[in-house]
Amino acid sequence: MAEDRVTIDTATLFDNVDERQIEFTGEASGERYAFALRYDVLEALAGSMSIDPLPLFRQHQARVQTLAADALARDPDQELIVISENDLA
């Protein structure tokens, strides 16, 4: 993948509390993909975790876009591309 970031469709943001992740759709190279950002990644980006993770997600959206591109490049064939702490390295 040539792009260094994924464009996040903020209308698709979903706080999946049961799975402890924020799910969203993003676009890269004209294709749409489903992503999940684990809460622990969001906590690492923010330094702490609030009761409502969606504002934290929005605050760190630029960094999440880059992490999503890294996760997509690592495994583009997954139905749901999970952004984990491994993508922070």
MMTF fields as JSON, N, C-alpha, C and O atoms, coordinates in Angstrom:
{
  "mmtfVersion": "1.0.0",
  "mmtfProducer": "UNKNOWN",
  "numBonds": 355,
  "numAtoms": 356,
  "numGroups": 89,
  "numChains": 1,
  "numModels": 1,
  "chainsPerModel": [1],
  "groupsPerChain": [89],
  "chainIdList": ["A"],
  "bondAtomList": [4, 2, 8, 6, 12, 10, 16, 14, 20, 18, 24, 22, 28, 26, 32, 30, 36, 34, 40, 38, 44, 42, 48, 46, 52, 50, 56, 54, 60, 58, 64, 62, 68, 66, 72, 70, 76, 74, 80, 78, 84, 82, 88, 86, 92, 90, 96, 94, 100, 98, 104, 102, 108, 106, 112, 110, 116, 114, 120, 118, 124, 122, 128, 126, 132, 130, 136, 134, 140, 138, 144, 142, 148, 146, 152, 150, 156, 154, 160, 158, 164, 162, 168, 166, 172, 170, 176, 174, 180, 178, 184, 182, 188, 186, 192, 190, 196, 194, 200, 198, 204, 202, 208, 206, 212, 210, 216, 214, 220, 218, 224, 222, 228, 226, 232, 230, 236, 234, 240, 238, 244, 242, 248, 246, 252, 250, 256, 254, 260, 258, 264, 262, 268, 266, 272, 270, 276, 274, 280, 278, 284, 282, 288, 286, 292, 290, 296, 294, 300, 298, 304, 302, 308, 306, 312, 310, 316, 314, 320, 318, 324, 322, 328, 326, 332, 330, 336, 334, 340, 338, 344, 342, 348, 346, 352, 350],
  "bondOrderList": [1, 1, 1, 1, 1, 1, 1, 1, 1, 1, 1, 1, 1, 1, 1, 1, 1, 1, 1, 1, 1, 1, 1, 1, 1, 1, 1, 1, 1, 1, 1, 1, 1, 1, 1, 1, 1, 1, 1, 1, 1, 1, 1, 1, 1, 1, 1, 1, 1, 1, 1, 1, 1, 1, 1, 1, 1, 1, 1, 1, 1, 1, 1, 1, 1, 1, 1, 1, 1, 1, 1, 1, 1, 1, 1, 1, 1, 1, 1, 1, 1, 1, 1, 1, 1, 1, 1, 1],
  "groupList": [{"groupName": "MET", "atomNameList": ["N", "CA", "C", "O"], "elementList": ["N", "C", "C", "O"], "formalChargeList": [0, 0, 0, 0], "bondAtomList": [1, 0, 2, 1, 3, 2], "bondOrderList": [1, 1, 2], "singleLetterCode": "M", "chemCompType": "L-PEPTIDE LINKING"}, {"groupName": "ALA", "atomNameList": ["N", "CA", "C", "O"], "elementList": ["N", "C", "C", "O"], "formalChargeList": [0, 0, 0, 0], "bondAtomList": [1, 0, 2, 1, 3, 2], "bondOrderList": [1, 1, 2], "singleLetterCode": "A", "chemCompType": "L-PEPTIDE LINKING"}, {"groupName": "GLU", "atomNameList": ["N", "CA", "C", "O"], "elementList": ["N", "C", "C", "O"], "formalChargeList": [0, 0, 0, 0], "bondAtomList": [1, 0, 2, 1, 3, 2], "bondOrderList": [1, 1, 2], "singleLetterCode": "E", "chemCompType": "L-PEPTIDE LINKING"}, {"groupName": "ASP", "atomNameList": ["N", "CA", "C", "O"], "elementList": ["N", "C", "C", "O"], "formalChargeList": [0, 0, 0, 0], "bondAtomList": [1, 0, 2, 1, 3, 2], "bondOrderList": [1, 1, 2], "singleLetterCode": "D", "chemCompType": "L-PEPTIDE LINKING"}, {"groupName": "ARG", "atomNameList": ["N", "CA", "C", "O"], "elementList": ["N", "C", "C", "O"], "formalChargeList": [0, 0, 0, 0], "bondAtomList": [1, 0, 2, 1, 3, 2], "bondOrderList": [1, 1, 2], "singleLetterCode": "R", "chemCompType": "L-PEPTIDE LINKING"}, {"groupName": "VAL", "atomNameList": ["N", "CA", "C", "O"], "elementList": ["N", "C", "C", "O"], "formalChargeList": [0, 0, 0, 0], "bondAtomList": [1, 0, 2, 1, 3, 2], "bondOrderList": [1, 1, 2], "singleLetterCode": "V", "chemCompType": "L-PEPTIDE LINKING"}, {"groupName": "THR", "atomNameList": ["N", "CA", "C", "O"], "elementList": ["N", "C", "C", "O"], "formalChargeList": [0, 0, 0, 0], "bondAtomList": [1, 0, 2, 1, 3, 2], "bondOrderList": [1, 1, 2], "singleLetterCode": "T", "chemCompType": "L-PEPTIDE LINKING"}, {"groupName": "ILE", "atomNameList": ["N", "CA", "C", "O"], "elementList": ["N", "C", "C", "O"], "formalChargeList": [0, 0, 0, 0], "bondAtomList": [1, 0, 2, 1, 3, 2], "bondOrderList": [1, 1, 2], "singleLetterCode": "I", "chemCompType": "L-PEPTIDE LINKING"}, {"groupName": "LEU", "atomNameList": ["N", "CA", "C", "O"], "elementList": ["N", "C", "C", "O"], "formalChargeList": [0, 0, 0, 0], "bondAtomList": [1, 0, 2, 1, 3, 2], "bondOrderList": [1, 1, 2], "singleLetterCode": "L", "chemCompType": "L-PEPTIDE LINKING"}, {"groupName": "PHE", "atomNameList": ["N", "CA", "C", "O"], "elementList": ["N", "C", "C", "O"], "formalChargeList": [0, 0, 0, 0], "bondAtomList": [1, 0, 2, 1, 3, 2], "bondOrderList": [1, 1, 2], "singleLetterCode": "F", "chemCompType": "L-PEPTIDE LINKING"}, {"groupName": "ASN", "atomNameList": ["N", "CA", "C", "O"], "elementList": ["N", "C", "C", "O"], "formalChargeList": [0, 0, 0, 0], "bondAtomList": [1, 0, 2, 1, 3, 2], "bondOrderList": [1, 1, 2], "singleLetterCode": "N", "chemCompType": "L-PEPTIDE LINKING"}, {"groupName": "GLN", "atomNameList": ["N", "CA", "C", "O"], "elementList": ["N", "C", "C", "O"], "formalChargeList": [0, 0, 0, 0], "bondAtomList": [1, 0, 2, 1, 3, 2], "bondOrderList": [1, 1, 2], "singleLetterCode": "Q", "chemCompType": "L-PEPTIDE LINKING"}, {"groupName": "GLY", "atomNameList": ["N", "CA", "C", "O"], "elementList": ["N", "C", "C", "O"], "formalChargeList": [0, 0, 0, 0], "bondAtomList": [1, 0, 2, 1, 3, 2], "bondOrderList": [1, 1, 2], "singleLetterCode": "G", "chemCompType": "PEPTIDE LINKING"}, {"groupName": "SER", "atomNameList": ["N", "CA", "C", "O"], "elementList": ["N", "C", "C", "O"], "formalChargeList": [0, 0, 0, 0], "bondAtomList": [1, 0, 2, 1, 3, 2], "bondOrderList": [1, 1, 2], "singleLetterCode": "S", "chemCompType": "L-PEPTIDE LINKING"}, {"groupName": "TYR", "atomNameList": ["N", "CA", "C", "O"], "elementList": ["N", "C", "C", "O"], "formalChargeList": [0, 0, 0, 0], "bondAtomList": [1, 0, 2, 1, 3, 2], "bondOrderList": [1, 1, 2], "singleLetterCode": "Y", "chemCompType": "L-PEPTIDE LINKING"}, {"groupName": "PRO", "atomNameList": ["N", "CA", "C", "O"], "elementList": ["N", "C", "C", "O"], "formalChargeList": [0, 0, 0, 0], "bondAtomList": [1, 0, 2, 1, 3, 2], "bondOrderList": [1, 1, 2], "singleLetterCode": "P", "chemCompType": "L-PEPTIDE LINKING"}, {"groupName": "HIS", "atomNameList": ["N", "CA", "C", "O"], "elementList": ["N", "C", "C", "O"], "formalChargeList": [0, 0, 0, 0], "bondAtomList": [1, 0, 2, 1, 3, 2], "bondOrderList": [1, 1, 2], "singleLetterCode": "H", "chemCompType": "L-PEPTIDE LINKING"}],
  "groupTypeList": [0, 1, 2, 3, 4, 5, 6, 7, 3, 6, 1, 6, 8, 9, 3, 10, 5, 3, 2, 4, 11, 7, 2, 9, 6, 12, 2, 1, 13, 12, 2, 4, 14, 1, 9, 1, 8, 4, 14, 3, 5, 8, 2, 1, 8, 1, 12, 13, 0, 13, 7, 3, 15, 8, 15, 8, 9, 4, 11, 16, 11, 1, 4, 5, 11, 6, 8, 1, 1, 3, 1, 8, 1, 4, 3, 15, 3, 11, 2, 8, 7, 5, 7, 13, 2, 10, 3, 8, 1],
  "groupIdList": [1, 2, 3, 4, 5, 6, 7, 8, 9, 10, 11, 12, 13, 14, 15, 16, 17, 18, 19, 20, 21, 22, 23, 24, 25, 26, 27, 28, 29, 30, 31, 32, 33, 34, 35, 36, 37, 38, 39, 40, 41, 42, 43, 44, 45, 46, 47, 48, 49, 50, 51, 52, 53, 54, 55, 56, 57, 58, 59, 60, 61, 62, 63, 64, 65, 66, 67, 68, 69, 70, 71, 72, 73, 74, 75, 76, 77, 78, 79, 80, 81, 82, 83, 84, 85, 86, 87, 88, 89],
  "secStructList": [7, 7, 7, 1, 7, 7, 3, 3, 3, 3, 3, 3, 3, 3, 3, 3, 6, 6, 6, 6, 3, 3, 3, 3, 3, 3, 3, 3, 6, 6, 3, 3, 3, 3, 3, 3, 3, 3, 2, 2, 2, 2, 2, 2, 2, 2, 1, 1, 7, 7, 1, 7, 2, 2, 2, 2, 2, 2, 2, 6, 2, 2, 2, 2, 2, 2, 2, 2, 2, 2, 2, 2, 2, 2, 7, 6, 6, 7, 1, 1, 3, 3, 3, 7, 4, 4, 4, 4, 7],
  "xCoordList": [0.839, 0.0, 0.884, 1.82, 0.6, 1.432, 1.093, 1.928, -0.096, -0.506, 0.059, 0.286, 0.282, 0.815, -0.259, 0.03, -1.525, -2.618, -3.927, -4.086, -4.848, -6.186, -7.121, -7.015, -8.031, -9.032, -10.195, -10.857, -10.435, -11.457, -12.811, -12.932, -13.816, -15.196, -15.761, -16.167, -15.787, -16.201, -17.672, -18.079, -18.467, -19.873, -20.012, -21.082, -18.947, -19.002, -18.43, -18.395, -17.983, -17.388, -18.384, -19.536, -17.919, -18.749, -17.9, -16.849, -18.369, -17.683, -18.182, -19.267, -17.383, -17.737, -17.193, -16.076, -18.0, -17.594, -17.28, -16.329, -18.061, -17.849, -16.479, -15.835, -16.03, -14.728, -13.601, -12.435, -13.957, -12.995, -12.212, -10.981, -12.991, -12.365, -13.319, -14.539, -12.738, -13.493, -13.429, -12.344, -14.584, -14.633, -15.011, -15.783, -14.46, -14.719, -14.369, -13.691, -14.849, -14.51, -13.542, -13.667, -12.58, -11.611, -11.345, -11.622, -10.803, -10.517, -9.041, -8.413, -8.502, -7.115, -7.046, -7.582, -6.403, -6.252, -7.589, -7.68, -8.621, -9.933, -10.727, -11.829, -10.201, -10.878, -11.306, -10.629, -12.456, -12.94, -12.594, -12.694, -12.186, -11.796, -12.44, -12.734, -12.656, -13.171, -12.001, -11.145, -11.971, -10.887, -11.443, -12.605, -10.58, -10.875, -9.625, -8.534, -9.79, -8.704, -8.927, -9.909, -8.03, -8.135, -8.02, -7.277, -8.768, -8.72, -7.305, -6.928, -6.511, -5.173, -4.293, -3.411, -4.515, -3.776, -4.209, -3.378, -5.495, -6.012, -5.488, -5.14, -5.434, -4.895, -3.414, -2.966, -2.662, -1.236, -1.053, -0.138, -1.901, -1.814, -2.165, -1.521, -3.202, -3.711, -2.999, -3.018, -2.376, -1.736, -2.669, -2.225, -3.959, -4.961, -6.23, -6.33, -7.182, -8.435, -9.592, -9.684, -10.474, -11.653, -12.825, -12.713, -13.928, -15.132, -15.646, -16.121, -15.556, -16.018, -14.812, -14.197, -14.461, -13.269, -13.414, -12.405, -14.632, -14.799, -14.151, -13.529, -14.268, -13.555, -12.032, -11.355, -11.499, -10.062, -9.686, -8.654, -10.536, -10.296, -10.213, -9.279, -11.192, -11.214, -9.985, -9.439, -9.56, -8.392, -7.12, -6.227, -7.037, -5.834, -6.064, -5.347, -7.062, -7.455, -6.317, -6.175, -5.527, -4.429, -3.449, -2.999, -3.124, -2.203, -2.872, -2.22, -4.169, -4.902, -4.91, -4.806, -5.03, -5.011, -3.698, -3.692, -2.597, -1.287, -1.173, -0.677, -1.63, -1.605, -2.478, -2.121, -3.612, -4.496, -3.801, -3.946, -3.054, -2.31, -1.249, -1.043, -0.586, 0.419, -0.229, 0.288, -1.355, -2.055, -2.58, -2.549, -3.058, -3.548, -2.42, -2.6, -1.273, -0.123, 0.339, 0.802, 0.213, 0.628, -0.282, 0.193, -1.596, -2.54, -3.802, -4.855, -3.706, -4.829, -5.981, -7.045, -5.805, -6.828, -7.808, -8.721, -7.635, -8.534, -9.87, -9.921, -10.948, -12.265, -12.317, -12.9, -11.695, -11.598, -10.123, -9.509, -9.569, -8.147, -8.013, -8.502, -7.349, -7.227, -5.931, -4.847, -6.066, -4.91, -4.601, -5.393, -3.435, -3.059, -1.815, -1.269, -1.381, -0.181, 1.055, 1.997, 1.066, 2.193, 2.39, 3.503, 1.32, 1.4, 1.993, 2.312, 2.147, 2.732, 4.249, 4.84, 4.868, 6.344, 6.877, 8.088],
  "yCoordList": [-1.166, 0.0, 1.228, 1.319, 2.171, 3.348, 4.465, 5.332, 4.457, 5.539, 5.367, 4.252, 6.519, 6.449, 6.708, 6.761, 6.871, 7.028, 6.603, 6.6, 6.249, 5.846, 7.002, 7.607, 7.305, 8.333, 7.679, 6.784, 8.134, 7.547, 8.185, 9.409, 7.357, 7.829, 7.942, 6.942, 9.151, 9.349, 8.999, 8.785, 8.941, 8.556, 7.081, 6.648, 6.304, 4.862, 4.488, 3.304, 5.457, 5.156, 4.42, 4.83, 3.327, 2.519, 2.06, 1.445, 2.364, 1.935, 0.543, 0.393, -0.472, -1.845, -2.171, -2.667, -1.885, -2.033, -3.491, -3.767, -4.417, -5.837, -6.319, -7.113, -5.849, -6.25, -5.304, -5.546, -4.222, -3.205, -2.615, -2.606, -2.111, -1.512, -0.53, -0.635, 0.415, 1.342, 0.789, 0.522, 0.616, 0.105, 1.235, 2.126, 1.19, 2.227, 1.722, 0.708, 2.455, 2.177, 3.26, 4.429, 2.845, 3.782, 3.491, 2.398, 4.488, 4.342, 4.559, 5.469, 3.693, 3.818, 3.331, 2.272, 4.082, 3.735, 3.417, 2.522, 4.158, 3.988, 2.792, 2.545, 2.052, 0.884, 1.166, 1.889, 0.576, 0.73, -0.519, -1.642, -0.299, -1.383, -1.173, -0.044, -2.269, -2.226, -2.351, -3.222, -1.473, -1.436, -1.526, -1.213, -1.963, -1.946, -1.455, -1.994, -0.447, 0.09, -0.368, 0.017, -1.176, -1.697, -0.559, 0.401, -0.689, 0.313, 0.513, 1.639, -0.559, -0.403, 0.494, 1.178, 0.502, 1.408, 2.845, 3.749, 3.042, 4.376, 4.895, 6.07, 4.018, 4.393, 4.765, 5.718, 4.022, 4.322, 5.673, 6.425, 5.977, 7.257, 8.429, 9.477, 8.236, 9.325, 9.427, 10.487, 8.353, 8.361, 7.942, 7.676, 7.881, 7.415, 7.095, 7.391, 6.498, 6.135, 6.762, 6.669, 7.403, 8.003, 7.031, 5.963, 7.413, 6.586, 6.468, 5.405, 7.55, 7.557, 7.638, 8.699, 6.553, 6.556, 7.308, 7.624, 7.597, 8.257, 9.644, 9.958, 10.49, 11.773, 11.592, 12.361, 10.592, 10.312, 9.889, 10.297, 9.07, 8.643, 9.869, 10.001, 10.758, 11.955, 12.834, 13.416, 12.926, 13.737, 13.187, 13.954, 11.887, 11.237, 10.657, 9.756, 11.183, 10.633, 10.656, 9.703, 11.696, 11.764, 10.611, 10.0, 10.319, 9.208, 7.867, 6.95, 7.754, 6.519, 6.253, 5.104, 7.3, 7.132, 6.516, 5.659, 6.941, 6.386, 4.94, 4.08, 4.673, 3.31, 2.376, 1.218, 2.873, 2.07, 1.7, 0.576, 2.629, 2.342, 1.273, 0.391, 1.354, 0.335, -1.038, -2.035, -1.089, -2.363, -2.914, -4.124, -2.041, -2.462, -3.029, -4.045, -2.392, -2.871, -4.238, -5.071, -4.46, -5.72, -6.874, -7.988, -6.619, -7.709, -7.205, -7.086, -6.907, -6.305, -7.258, -6.803, -8.542, -9.511, -9.863, -10.661, -9.289, -9.573, -8.855, -7.765, -9.477, -8.847, -7.622, -6.595, -7.75, -6.664, -6.498, -7.396, -5.363, -5.098, -4.492, -3.393, -5.219, -4.824, -4.043, -4.503, -2.85, -2.028, -2.333, -2.034, -2.934, -3.352, -2.593, -1.767, -2.884, -2.228, -2.515, -1.722, -3.629, -3.955, -2.893, -2.708, -2.201, -1.17, 0.13, 1.019, 0.261, 1.475, 1.53, 2.608, 0.405, 0.341, 1.003, 1.028],
  "zCoordList": [0.0, 0.0, 0.0, 0.794, -0.876, -1.034, -0.051, 0.207, 0.489, 1.37, 2.773, 3.241, 3.44, 4.799, 5.846, 7.042, 5.384, 6.341, 5.71, 4.489, 6.566, 6.165, 6.497, 7.564, 5.587, 5.854, 6.598, 6.071, 7.819, 8.681, 8.402, 8.354, 8.222, 8.088, 9.503, 10.094, 10.039, 11.431, 11.666, 12.808, 10.604, 10.754, 11.105, 11.532, 10.933, 11.206, 12.569, 12.906, 13.362, 14.669, 15.556, 15.696, 16.151, 17.037, 18.215, 18.037, 19.414, 20.633, 21.001, 21.563, 20.682, 20.987, 22.38, 22.53, 23.375, 24.775, 25.105, 25.836, 24.58, 24.875, 24.406, 25.092, 23.249, 22.702, 23.112, 22.8, 23.815, 24.266, 23.097, 23.082, 22.096, 20.931, 20.258, 20.385, 19.547, 18.715, 17.298, 16.782, 16.672, 15.312, 14.363, 14.718, 13.157, 12.165, 10.777, 10.612, 9.787, 8.396, 7.94, 8.307, 7.137, 6.607, 5.144, 4.65, 4.459, 3.04, 2.769, 3.311, 1.91, 1.468, 0.028, -0.299, -0.815, -2.23, -2.892, -3.733, -2.506, -3.116, -2.622, -3.112, -1.677, -1.115, 0.318, 1.049, 0.717, 2.09, 2.893, 2.4, 4.139, 5.031, 6.391, 6.784, 7.105, 8.477, 9.438, 9.283, 10.432, 11.412, 12.82, 13.076, 13.726, 15.158, 15.878, 15.688, 16.691, 17.509, 18.941, 19.576, 19.44, 20.809, 21.822, 21.621, 22.908, 23.978, 24.508, 24.831, 24.606, 25.17, 24.295, 24.815, 22.989, 22.103, 22.367, 22.448, 22.498, 22.784, 24.119, 24.246, 25.102, 26.413, 26.306, 26.942, 25.51, 25.319, 24.613, 24.948, 23.659, 22.953, 23.867, 23.827, 24.694, 25.531, 26.87, 27.495, 27.322, 28.625, 29.739, 30.856, 29.447, 30.401, 29.622, 28.431, 30.293, 29.635, 30.374, 31.598, 29.629, 30.245, 30.144, 29.542, 30.73, 30.69, 29.263, 28.861, 28.493, 27.107, 26.174, 26.069, 25.497, 24.662, 23.329, 22.699, 22.893, 21.598, 21.528, 20.513, 22.563, 22.503, 22.423, 21.741, 23.105, 23.016, 21.6, 21.067, 21.007, 19.628, 18.717, 17.926, 18.833, 17.984, 18.226, 17.289, 19.47, 19.823, 19.176, 18.816, 19.03, 18.492, 17.091, 16.657, 16.4, 15.105, 14.07, 13.305, 14.033, 13.059, 13.261, 12.292, 14.5, 14.795, 14.479, 13.98, 14.769, 14.481, 12.975, 12.547, 12.182, 10.72, 10.259, 9.375, 10.843, 10.499, 10.982, 10.255, 12.203, 12.737, 11.9, 11.684, 11.434, 10.596, 9.286, 8.804, 8.714, 7.481, 7.731, 6.898, 8.868, 9.219, 9.379, 8.875, 10.077, 10.283, 8.963, 8.737, 8.101, 6.786, 5.939, 5.266, 5.965, 5.196, 5.705, 4.926, 6.998, 7.608, 7.213, 6.989, 7.124, 6.897, 6.183, 6.809, 4.876, 4.16, 3.848, 3.431, 4.034, 3.654, 4.768, 4.554, 5.937, 7.055, 6.858, 6.287, 7.337, 7.279, 8.202, 7.856, 9.384, 10.353, 10.7, 11.277, 10.351, 10.593, 11.982, 12.246, 12.856, 14.255, 14.461, 14.102, 15.047, 15.405, 16.858, 17.751, 17.086, 18.428, 18.891, 18.16, 20.105, 20.642, 19.79, 19.789, 19.07, 18.184, 17.099, 16.607, 16.729, 15.693, 16.217, 15.427, 17.524, 18.106, 17.94, 18.015, 17.72, 17.624, 16.373, 16.156]
}
